[in-house]
GROMACS .gro file of C-alpha atoms in nm:
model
  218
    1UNK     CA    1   0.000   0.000   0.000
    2UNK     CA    2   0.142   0.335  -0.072
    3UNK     CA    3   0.181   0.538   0.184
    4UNK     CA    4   0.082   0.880   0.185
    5UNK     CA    5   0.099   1.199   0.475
    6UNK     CA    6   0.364   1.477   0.349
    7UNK     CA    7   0.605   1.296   0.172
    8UNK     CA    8   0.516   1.028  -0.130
    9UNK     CA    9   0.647   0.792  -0.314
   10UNK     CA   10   1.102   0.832  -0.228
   11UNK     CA   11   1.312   0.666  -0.490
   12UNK     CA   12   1.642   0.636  -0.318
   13UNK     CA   13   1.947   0.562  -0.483
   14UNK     CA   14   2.056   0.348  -0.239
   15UNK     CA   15   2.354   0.053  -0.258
   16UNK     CA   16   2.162  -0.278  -0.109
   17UNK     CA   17   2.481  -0.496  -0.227
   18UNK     CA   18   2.862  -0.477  -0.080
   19UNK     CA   19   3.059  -0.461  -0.393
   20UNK     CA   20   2.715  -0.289  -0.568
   21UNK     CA   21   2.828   0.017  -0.787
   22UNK     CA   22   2.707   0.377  -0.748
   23UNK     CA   23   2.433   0.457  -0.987
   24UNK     CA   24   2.561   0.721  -1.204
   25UNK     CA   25   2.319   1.006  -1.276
   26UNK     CA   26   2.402   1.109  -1.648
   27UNK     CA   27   2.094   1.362  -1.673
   28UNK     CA   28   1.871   1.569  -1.468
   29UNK     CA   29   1.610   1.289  -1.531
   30UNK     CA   30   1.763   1.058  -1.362
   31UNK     CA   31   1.735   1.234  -1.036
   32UNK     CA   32   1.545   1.039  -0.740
   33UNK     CA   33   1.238   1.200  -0.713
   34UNK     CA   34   1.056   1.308  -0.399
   35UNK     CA   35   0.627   1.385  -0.450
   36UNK     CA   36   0.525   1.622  -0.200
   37UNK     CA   37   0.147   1.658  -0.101
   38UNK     CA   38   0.030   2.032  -0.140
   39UNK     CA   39  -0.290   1.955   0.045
   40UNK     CA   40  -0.192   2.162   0.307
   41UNK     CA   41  -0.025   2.472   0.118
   42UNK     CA   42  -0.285   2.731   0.129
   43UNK     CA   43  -0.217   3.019  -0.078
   44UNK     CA   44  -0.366   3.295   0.112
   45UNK     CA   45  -0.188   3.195   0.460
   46UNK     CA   46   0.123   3.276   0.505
   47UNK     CA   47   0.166   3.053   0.817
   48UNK     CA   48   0.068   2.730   0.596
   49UNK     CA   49   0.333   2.834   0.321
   50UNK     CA   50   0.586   2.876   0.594
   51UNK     CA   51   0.507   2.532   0.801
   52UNK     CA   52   0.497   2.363   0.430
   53UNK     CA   53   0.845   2.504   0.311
   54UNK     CA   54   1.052   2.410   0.619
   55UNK     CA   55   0.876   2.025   0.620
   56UNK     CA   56   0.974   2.083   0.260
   57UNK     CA   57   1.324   2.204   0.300
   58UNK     CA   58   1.355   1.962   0.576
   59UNK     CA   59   1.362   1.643   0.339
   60UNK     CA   60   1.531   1.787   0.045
   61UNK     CA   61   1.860   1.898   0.237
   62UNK     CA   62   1.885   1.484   0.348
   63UNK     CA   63   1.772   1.398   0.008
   64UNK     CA   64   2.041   1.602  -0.165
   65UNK     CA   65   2.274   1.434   0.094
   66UNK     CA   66   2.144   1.134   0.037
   67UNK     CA   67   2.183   1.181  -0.374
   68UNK     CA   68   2.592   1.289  -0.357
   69UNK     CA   69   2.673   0.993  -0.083
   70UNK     CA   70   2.480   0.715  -0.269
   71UNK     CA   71   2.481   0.806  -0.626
   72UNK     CA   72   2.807   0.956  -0.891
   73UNK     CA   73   2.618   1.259  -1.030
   74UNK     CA   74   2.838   1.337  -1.307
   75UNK     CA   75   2.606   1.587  -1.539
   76UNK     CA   76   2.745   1.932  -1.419
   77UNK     CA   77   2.356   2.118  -1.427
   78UNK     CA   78   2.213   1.828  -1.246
   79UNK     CA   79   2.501   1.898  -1.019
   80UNK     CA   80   2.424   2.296  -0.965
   81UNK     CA   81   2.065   2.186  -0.937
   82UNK     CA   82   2.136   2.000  -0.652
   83UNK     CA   83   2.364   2.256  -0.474
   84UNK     CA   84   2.114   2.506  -0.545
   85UNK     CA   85   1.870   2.302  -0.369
   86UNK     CA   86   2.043   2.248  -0.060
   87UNK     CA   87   2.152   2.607  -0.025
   88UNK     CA   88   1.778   2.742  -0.067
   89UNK     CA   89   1.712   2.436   0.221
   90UNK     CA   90   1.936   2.591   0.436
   91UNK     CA   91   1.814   2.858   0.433
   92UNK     CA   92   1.478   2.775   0.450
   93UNK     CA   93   1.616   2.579   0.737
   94UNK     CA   94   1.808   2.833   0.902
   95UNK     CA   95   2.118   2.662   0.849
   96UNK     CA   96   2.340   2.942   0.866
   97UNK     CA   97   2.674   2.740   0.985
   98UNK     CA   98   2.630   2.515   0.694
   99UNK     CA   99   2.505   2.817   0.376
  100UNK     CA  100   2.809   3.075   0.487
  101UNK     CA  101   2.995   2.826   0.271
  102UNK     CA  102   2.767   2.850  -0.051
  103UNK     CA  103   2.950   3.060  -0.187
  104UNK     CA  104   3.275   2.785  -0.218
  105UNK     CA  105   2.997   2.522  -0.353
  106UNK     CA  106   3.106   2.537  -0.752
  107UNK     CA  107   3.502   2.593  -0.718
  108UNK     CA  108   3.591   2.209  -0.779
  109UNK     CA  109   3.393   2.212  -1.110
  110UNK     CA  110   3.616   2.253  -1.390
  111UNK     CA  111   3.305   2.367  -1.639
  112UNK     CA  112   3.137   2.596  -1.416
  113UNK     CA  113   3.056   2.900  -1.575
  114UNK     CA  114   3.348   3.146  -1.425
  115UNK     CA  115   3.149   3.401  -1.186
  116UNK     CA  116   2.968   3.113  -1.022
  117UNK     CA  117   3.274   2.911  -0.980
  118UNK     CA  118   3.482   3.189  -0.821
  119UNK     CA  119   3.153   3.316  -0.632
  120UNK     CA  120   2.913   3.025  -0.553
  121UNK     CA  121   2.600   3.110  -0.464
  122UNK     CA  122   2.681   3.465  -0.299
  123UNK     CA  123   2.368   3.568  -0.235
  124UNK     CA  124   2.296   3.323   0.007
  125UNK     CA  125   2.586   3.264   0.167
  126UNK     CA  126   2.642   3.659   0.239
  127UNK     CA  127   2.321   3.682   0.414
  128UNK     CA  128   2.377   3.361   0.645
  129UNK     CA  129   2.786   3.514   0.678
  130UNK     CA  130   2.600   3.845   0.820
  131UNK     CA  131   2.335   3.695   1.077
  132UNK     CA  132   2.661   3.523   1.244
  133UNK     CA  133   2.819   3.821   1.244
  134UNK     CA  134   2.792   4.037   1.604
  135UNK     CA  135   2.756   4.381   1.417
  136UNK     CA  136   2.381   4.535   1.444
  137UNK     CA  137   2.309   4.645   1.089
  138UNK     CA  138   2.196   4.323   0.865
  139UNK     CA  139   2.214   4.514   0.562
  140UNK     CA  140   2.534   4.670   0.621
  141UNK     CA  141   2.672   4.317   0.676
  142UNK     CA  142   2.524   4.171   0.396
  143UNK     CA  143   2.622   4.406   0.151
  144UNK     CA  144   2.989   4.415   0.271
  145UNK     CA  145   3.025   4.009   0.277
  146UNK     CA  146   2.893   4.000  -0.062
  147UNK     CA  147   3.106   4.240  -0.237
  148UNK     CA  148   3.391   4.118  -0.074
  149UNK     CA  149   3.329   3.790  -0.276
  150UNK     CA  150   3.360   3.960  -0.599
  151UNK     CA  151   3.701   4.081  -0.558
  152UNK     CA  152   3.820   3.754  -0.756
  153UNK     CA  153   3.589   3.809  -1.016
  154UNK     CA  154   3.648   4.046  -1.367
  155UNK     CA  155   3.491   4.365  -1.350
  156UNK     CA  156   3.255   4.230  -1.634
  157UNK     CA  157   3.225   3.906  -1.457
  158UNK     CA  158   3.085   4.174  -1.152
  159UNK     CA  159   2.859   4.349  -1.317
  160UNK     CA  160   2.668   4.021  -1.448
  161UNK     CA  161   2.667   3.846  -1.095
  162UNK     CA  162   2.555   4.178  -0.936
  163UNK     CA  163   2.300   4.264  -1.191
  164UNK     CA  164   2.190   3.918  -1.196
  165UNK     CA  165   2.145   3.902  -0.830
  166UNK     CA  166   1.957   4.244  -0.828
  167UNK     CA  167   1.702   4.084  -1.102
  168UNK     CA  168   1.631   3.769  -0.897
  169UNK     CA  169   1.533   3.951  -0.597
  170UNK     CA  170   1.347   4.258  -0.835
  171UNK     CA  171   1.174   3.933  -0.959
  172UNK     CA  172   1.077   3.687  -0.681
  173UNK     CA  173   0.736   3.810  -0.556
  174UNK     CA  174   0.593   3.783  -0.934
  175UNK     CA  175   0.742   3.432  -0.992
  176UNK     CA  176   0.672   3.326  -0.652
  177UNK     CA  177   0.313   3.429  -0.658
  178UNK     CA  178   0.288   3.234  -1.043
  179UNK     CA  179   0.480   2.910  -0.863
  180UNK     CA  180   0.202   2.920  -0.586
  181UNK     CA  181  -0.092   2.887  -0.830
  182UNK     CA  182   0.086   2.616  -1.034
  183UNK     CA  183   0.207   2.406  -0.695
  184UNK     CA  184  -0.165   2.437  -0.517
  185UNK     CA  185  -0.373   2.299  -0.819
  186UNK     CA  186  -0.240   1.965  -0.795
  187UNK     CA  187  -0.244   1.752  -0.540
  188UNK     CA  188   0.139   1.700  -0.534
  189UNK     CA  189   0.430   1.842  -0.682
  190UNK     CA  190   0.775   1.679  -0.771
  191UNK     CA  191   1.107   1.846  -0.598
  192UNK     CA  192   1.229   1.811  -0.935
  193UNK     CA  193   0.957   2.061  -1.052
  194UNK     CA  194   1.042   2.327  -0.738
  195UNK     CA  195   1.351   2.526  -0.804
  196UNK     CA  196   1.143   2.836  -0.923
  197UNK     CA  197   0.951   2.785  -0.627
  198UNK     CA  198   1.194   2.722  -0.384
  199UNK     CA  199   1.399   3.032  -0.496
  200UNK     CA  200   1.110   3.273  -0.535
  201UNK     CA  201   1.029   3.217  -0.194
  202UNK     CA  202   1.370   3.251  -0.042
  203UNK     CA  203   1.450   3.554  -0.278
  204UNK     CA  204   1.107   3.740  -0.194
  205UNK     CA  205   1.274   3.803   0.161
  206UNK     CA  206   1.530   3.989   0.078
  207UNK     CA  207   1.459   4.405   0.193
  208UNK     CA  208   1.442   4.607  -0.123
  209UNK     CA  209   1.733   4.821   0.044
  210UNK     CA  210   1.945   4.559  -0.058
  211UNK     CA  211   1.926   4.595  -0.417
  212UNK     CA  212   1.993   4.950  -0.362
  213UNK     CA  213   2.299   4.914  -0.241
  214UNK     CA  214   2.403   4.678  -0.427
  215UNK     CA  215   2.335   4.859  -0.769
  216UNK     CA  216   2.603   5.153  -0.637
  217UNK     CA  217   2.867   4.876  -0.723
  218UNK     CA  218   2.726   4.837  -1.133
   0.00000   0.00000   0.00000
């Protein structure tokens, strides 16, 4: 009988033999796949949308684990996906110890594209680098942690990261409010289907003032 509460249907990628071989995940399709029930995701309470994301983000930061111990991802965007994932869980899960080092996450992948693998995922891990730091003004902190991670980068390579960043966060209430509609008229949703909505949601917290700032440095 299947069993079904908040989380349906796991495919792990789990060794059952000794001298069994990782599987080897060549594409993003063949990613284990966690179904999540949106029967309790309300879109007009915010309280329900928070509970649901942290169950959510719960899972998916073991499940990520779970994919890198037990499997040999070798497709580099089903690789990002995943690190992507787990930073957006940690945060979700506030996980700061663990996201201040997002930004390191892509530097051992020889394809990366170059401002992601000299900067990782900045965004995030400024903002967990500046709620462990003692100093009072969040912004402030922010701000300063993540320029100081594009000091490696080109100026070009700057500007794109920067202006990217900026257009994420100018974006994330629109795209969140879309990724709502599509998540709550189904009964479940794959966490292969939820990047947009994972990211929307994290990015959608972020103070306007922060884009400000940030666009003195364009």
């Amino acid at each position: 009988m299947k069993k079904s509460i908040f989380l349906l249907f796991p495919v792990l990628c789990m060794t059952k033999l000794v001298h069994a071989q990782r599987k080897e995940i060549k594409a993003f399709s063949d990613l284990p796949t966690i179904n999540y029930s949106t029967v309790m995701l309300k879109a007009s309470d915010e309280a329900s949308i928070d509970s649901w994301m942290k169950n959510i983000a719960a899972i998916e930061a073991k499940h990520v684990d779970s994919i890198f111990t037990n499997c040999n991802v070798t497709d580099i965007n089903t690789q990002v996906f995943l690190l992507r994932i787990k930073a957006l869980s940690e945060f979700i899960n506030a996980d700061w110890q663990q996201l201040q080092h997002a930004d390191t996450v892509f530097r051992s992948m020889l394809d990366a594209y170059g401002p992601y693998k000299k900067a990782g995922i900045t965004e995030l891990a400024a903002y967990a680098k500046a709620i462990l730091d003692p100093s009072p003004d969040l912004t402030k902190k922010y701000v300063h942690f993540f320029i100081e991670n594009m000091k490696p980068l080109t100026a070009d390579e700057q500007a794109y990261f920067i202006g990217s960043t900026i257009k994420l966060f100018s974006d994330a209430n629109d795209l969140f409010t879309e990724e709502l509609k599509k998540a709550t008229t189904s009964p479940v949703i794959a966490d292969t289907l939820m990047a947009h909505f994972l990211r929307s949601y994290v990015y959608r917290q972020f103070d306007t003032s922060v884009s400000s700032q940030l666009m003195a440095y364009l």
